[in-house]
Tab-separated table of C-alpha atoms in Angstrom:
chain	number	residue	atom	x	y	z
A	1	UNK	CA	6.920	-28.958	5.414
A	2	UNK	CA	3.907	-27.191	3.935
A	3	UNK	CA	1.682	-28.806	6.580
A	4	UNK	CA	3.968	-27.633	9.411
A	5	UNK	CA	4.173	-24.142	7.945
A	6	UNK	CA	0.373	-23.913	7.673
A	7	UNK	CA	-0.076	-25.358	11.163
A	8	UNK	CA	2.209	-22.742	12.755
A	9	UNK	CA	0.732	-19.903	10.677
A	10	UNK	CA	-2.782	-20.862	11.793
A	11	UNK	CA	-1.807	-21.061	15.472
A	12	UNK	CA	0.111	-17.773	15.304
A	13	UNK	CA	-2.899	-16.001	13.782
A	14	UNK	CA	-5.233	-17.584	16.333
A	15	UNK	CA	-2.961	-16.485	19.169
A	16	UNK	CA	-2.845	-12.914	17.813
A	17	UNK	CA	-6.612	-12.933	17.406
A	18	UNK	CA	-7.065	-14.138	21.002
A	19	UNK	CA	-4.705	-11.427	22.278
A	20	UNK	CA	-6.587	-8.788	20.292
A	21	UNK	CA	-9.942	-9.993	21.656
A	22	UNK	CA	-8.592	-9.940	25.211
A	23	UNK	CA	-7.283	-6.376	24.763
A	24	UNK	CA	-10.655	-5.264	23.386
A	25	UNK	CA	-12.437	-6.811	26.365
A	26	UNK	CA	-10.033	-5.112	28.773
A	27	UNK	CA	-10.524	-1.768	27.023
A	28	UNK	CA	-14.310	-2.078	27.301
A	29	UNK	CA	-14.451	-3.331	30.895
A	30	UNK	CA	-14.266	-1.373	34.132
A	31	UNK	CA	-11.349	-2.961	36.035
A	32	UNK	CA	-12.889	-2.445	39.488
A	33	UNK	CA	-16.367	-3.891	38.936
A	34	UNK	CA	-16.014	-6.008	35.806
A	35	UNK	CA	-18.945	-4.097	34.304
A	36	UNK	CA	-18.907	-2.582	30.864
A	37	UNK	CA	-17.441	0.928	30.745
A	38	UNK	CA	-18.184	4.111	28.786
A	39	UNK	CA	-15.933	2.952	25.928
A	40	UNK	CA	-18.105	-0.173	25.577
A	41	UNK	CA	-21.165	2.049	25.219
A	42	UNK	CA	-19.662	3.976	22.318
A	43	UNK	CA	-17.650	1.303	20.527
A	44	UNK	CA	-19.793	-1.804	21.006
A	45	UNK	CA	-23.334	-1.216	22.241
A	46	UNK	CA	-24.270	1.748	20.035
A	47	UNK	CA	-22.823	-0.070	17.018
A	48	UNK	CA	-25.049	-3.073	17.809
A	49	UNK	CA	-28.057	-0.768	18.112
A	50	UNK	CA	-27.299	0.831	14.737
A	51	UNK	CA	-26.971	-2.567	13.063
A	52	UNK	CA	-30.103	-4.146	14.598
A	53	UNK	CA	-32.404	-1.380	15.861
A	54	UNK	CA	-35.396	-3.736	15.850
A	55	UNK	CA	-33.737	-5.687	18.693
A	56	UNK	CA	-33.413	-2.663	20.958
A	57	UNK	CA	-36.230	-0.106	20.661
A	58	UNK	CA	-37.893	1.135	22.681
A	59	UNK	CA	-34.707	1.552	24.723
A	60	UNK	CA	-34.994	2.668	28.339
A	61	UNK	CA	-32.030	4.441	29.891
A	62	UNK	CA	-31.636	4.602	33.661
A	63	UNK	CA	-28.939	6.740	35.255
A	64	UNK	CA	-28.095	5.686	38.825
A	65	UNK	CA	-25.825	7.387	41.312
A	66	UNK	CA	-24.773	6.394	44.833
A	67	UNK	CA	-26.088	9.005	47.251
A	68	UNK	CA	-23.561	10.873	49.407
A	69	UNK	CA	-20.743	8.668	48.191
A	70	UNK	CA	-18.076	11.232	49.078
A	71	UNK	CA	-19.083	10.745	52.703
A	72	UNK	CA	-18.350	6.993	52.377
A	73	UNK	CA	-14.853	7.697	51.048
A	74	UNK	CA	-14.214	10.417	53.650
A	75	UNK	CA	-15.443	8.359	56.619
A	76	UNK	CA	-14.220	4.874	55.680
A	77	UNK	CA	-11.490	5.348	53.060
A	78	UNK	CA	-11.248	4.662	49.361
A	79	UNK	CA	-10.752	0.908	49.810
A	80	UNK	CA	-14.173	0.660	51.455
A	81	UNK	CA	-15.557	3.042	48.832
A	82	UNK	CA	-14.345	0.633	46.145
A	83	UNK	CA	-16.044	-2.252	47.959
A	84	UNK	CA	-19.290	-0.259	48.079
A	85	UNK	CA	-19.079	0.400	44.326
A	86	UNK	CA	-18.562	-3.337	43.724
A	87	UNK	CA	-21.509	-4.148	46.035
A	88	UNK	CA	-23.755	-1.785	44.047
A	89	UNK	CA	-22.501	-3.168	40.711
A	90	UNK	CA	-23.334	-6.683	41.870
A	91	UNK	CA	-26.847	-5.691	43.013
A	92	UNK	CA	-27.502	-3.925	39.719
A	93	UNK	CA	-26.387	-6.976	37.715
A	94	UNK	CA	-28.473	-9.343	39.860
A	95	UNK	CA	-31.675	-7.402	39.232
A	96	UNK	CA	-31.751	-6.968	35.479
A	97	UNK	CA	-32.433	-9.287	32.567
A	98	UNK	CA	-29.563	-11.019	30.786
A	99	UNK	CA	-30.289	-8.892	27.719
A	100	UNK	CA	-29.911	-5.640	29.697
A	101	UNK	CA	-26.633	-3.803	30.199
A	102	UNK	CA	-25.092	-2.113	33.240
A	103	UNK	CA	-22.289	0.330	32.519
A	104	UNK	CA	-20.110	2.046	35.075
A	105	UNK	CA	-19.997	5.543	33.663
A	106	UNK	CA	-17.442	6.713	36.182
A	107	UNK	CA	-16.964	7.195	39.893
A	108	UNK	CA	-20.206	6.204	41.588
A	109	UNK	CA	-22.430	6.629	38.534
A	110	UNK	CA	-23.978	3.823	36.492
A	111	UNK	CA	-26.076	3.579	33.330
A	112	UNK	CA	-28.596	0.767	32.958
A	113	UNK	CA	-29.891	0.069	29.452
A	114	UNK	CA	-33.061	-1.939	28.946
A	115	UNK	CA	-33.730	-2.963	25.343
A	116	UNK	CA	-37.308	-3.586	24.216
A	117	UNK	CA	-38.585	-1.943	27.391
A	118	UNK	CA	-41.202	0.701	28.078
A	119	UNK	CA	-40.661	3.710	30.307
A	120	UNK	CA	-42.983	2.148	32.906
A	121	UNK	CA	-40.936	-1.076	32.908
A	122	UNK	CA	-37.740	0.922	33.378
A	123	UNK	CA	-39.269	2.855	36.259
A	124	UNK	CA	-40.426	-0.371	37.934
A	125	UNK	CA	-36.969	-1.967	37.684
A	126	UNK	CA	-35.284	1.200	38.980
A	127	UNK	CA	-37.720	1.337	41.917
A	128	UNK	CA	-37.165	-2.349	42.676
A	129	UNK	CA	-33.393	-1.851	42.727
A	130	UNK	CA	-33.740	1.333	44.783
A	131	UNK	CA	-35.663	-0.564	47.466
A	132	UNK	CA	-33.247	-3.518	47.453
A	133	UNK	CA	-30.251	-1.212	47.978
A	134	UNK	CA	-32.001	0.870	50.643
A	135	UNK	CA	-33.060	-2.243	52.586
A	136	UNK	CA	-29.671	-4.040	52.407
A	137	UNK	CA	-26.767	-2.129	53.873
A	138	UNK	CA	-23.246	-2.782	52.685
A	139	UNK	CA	-21.438	-5.069	55.129
A	140	UNK	CA	-17.932	-6.391	55.395
A	141	UNK	CA	-15.959	-7.678	58.377
A	142	UNK	CA	-15.562	-4.168	59.832
A	143	UNK	CA	-18.402	-2.024	58.483
A	144	UNK	CA	-22.150	-1.784	58.090
A	145	UNK	CA	-22.945	1.165	55.848
A	146	UNK	CA	-26.419	2.256	54.774
A	147	UNK	CA	-26.383	3.057	51.063
A	148	UNK	CA	-29.046	4.553	48.821
A	149	UNK	CA	-29.232	5.273	45.097
A	150	UNK	CA	-30.962	7.972	43.108
A	151	UNK	CA	-32.259	7.260	39.598
A	152	UNK	CA	-33.250	9.162	36.482
A	153	UNK	CA	-35.218	7.332	33.779
A	154	UNK	CA	-35.849	8.213	30.124
A	155	UNK	CA	-36.756	6.398	26.924
A	156	UNK	CA	-35.447	6.436	23.351
A	157	UNK	CA	-37.697	5.296	20.535
A	158	UNK	CA	-34.989	5.430	17.838
A	159	UNK	CA	-31.232	5.776	17.401
A	160	UNK	CA	-31.705	9.520	16.933
A	161	UNK	CA	-33.329	9.767	20.390
A	162	UNK	CA	-30.524	8.113	22.377
A	163	UNK	CA	-28.460	11.238	23.019
A	164	UNK	CA	-31.514	13.234	24.107
A	165	UNK	CA	-32.766	10.364	26.288
A	166	UNK	CA	-29.353	10.111	27.924
A	167	UNK	CA	-29.419	13.832	28.726
A	168	UNK	CA	-33.004	13.516	29.985
A	169	UNK	CA	-32.099	10.584	32.260
A	170	UNK	CA	-29.185	12.626	33.619
A	171	UNK	CA	-31.481	15.614	34.269
A	172	UNK	CA	-33.947	13.343	36.043
A	173	UNK	CA	-31.105	11.932	38.149
A	174	UNK	CA	-30.141	15.435	39.253
A	175	UNK	CA	-33.793	16.150	39.994
A	176	UNK	CA	-33.911	13.021	42.194
A	177	UNK	CA	-30.824	14.297	44.030
A	178	UNK	CA	-32.298	17.771	44.515
A	179	UNK	CA	-35.607	16.350	45.779
A	180	UNK	CA	-33.929	14.484	48.623
A	181	UNK	CA	-32.145	11.468	47.085
A	182	UNK	CA	-33.094	7.780	47.310
A	183	UNK	CA	-35.778	8.160	44.654
A	184	UNK	CA	-36.617	7.491	41.011
A	185	UNK	CA	-37.462	10.452	38.770
A	186	UNK	CA	-38.717	10.520	35.176
A	187	UNK	CA	-40.422	12.946	32.853
A	188	UNK	CA	-44.199	12.474	33.120
A	189	UNK	CA	-45.103	12.972	29.452
A	190	UNK	CA	-42.786	10.221	28.158
A	191	UNK	CA	-44.257	6.829	27.324
């Protein structure tokens, strides 16, 4: 009887643990793209960085935004807009290292995080992705849509720098937008 009781207790706890893990993964995952979401950034990634900073710094942050995305939704509908977001998410994932992270921040905006990466390396990856997206239009059975991305790049050298680097990357993204879109911007004196 004791064996049966222990057996069922173990399996019940394992089942609850599996359910809890699945709920955590769902909470930290963007349902449309399968990418990590903003909650993942705060509750998982930043906690990992705090625990093992030596595995992450320098940390390059790249903000990316789909150019003129509202026009895609207006001209083709939100279903096609969702497909475009998934297309971009896939291209971003395909062109980073396994140790890097792509997060869908919201709407058509993404954050790429490159651990143990210099500003120059981050700029090169952003430029590579920019060219890949610009040269490969989104296609499905009914549409061929030219898509471009704008990027802002910044670097954090410590945990204390992450918030400022995030704001800097966002400012650089808006600068890229204001300078004509489909470009990578960064602050010159960072390195």
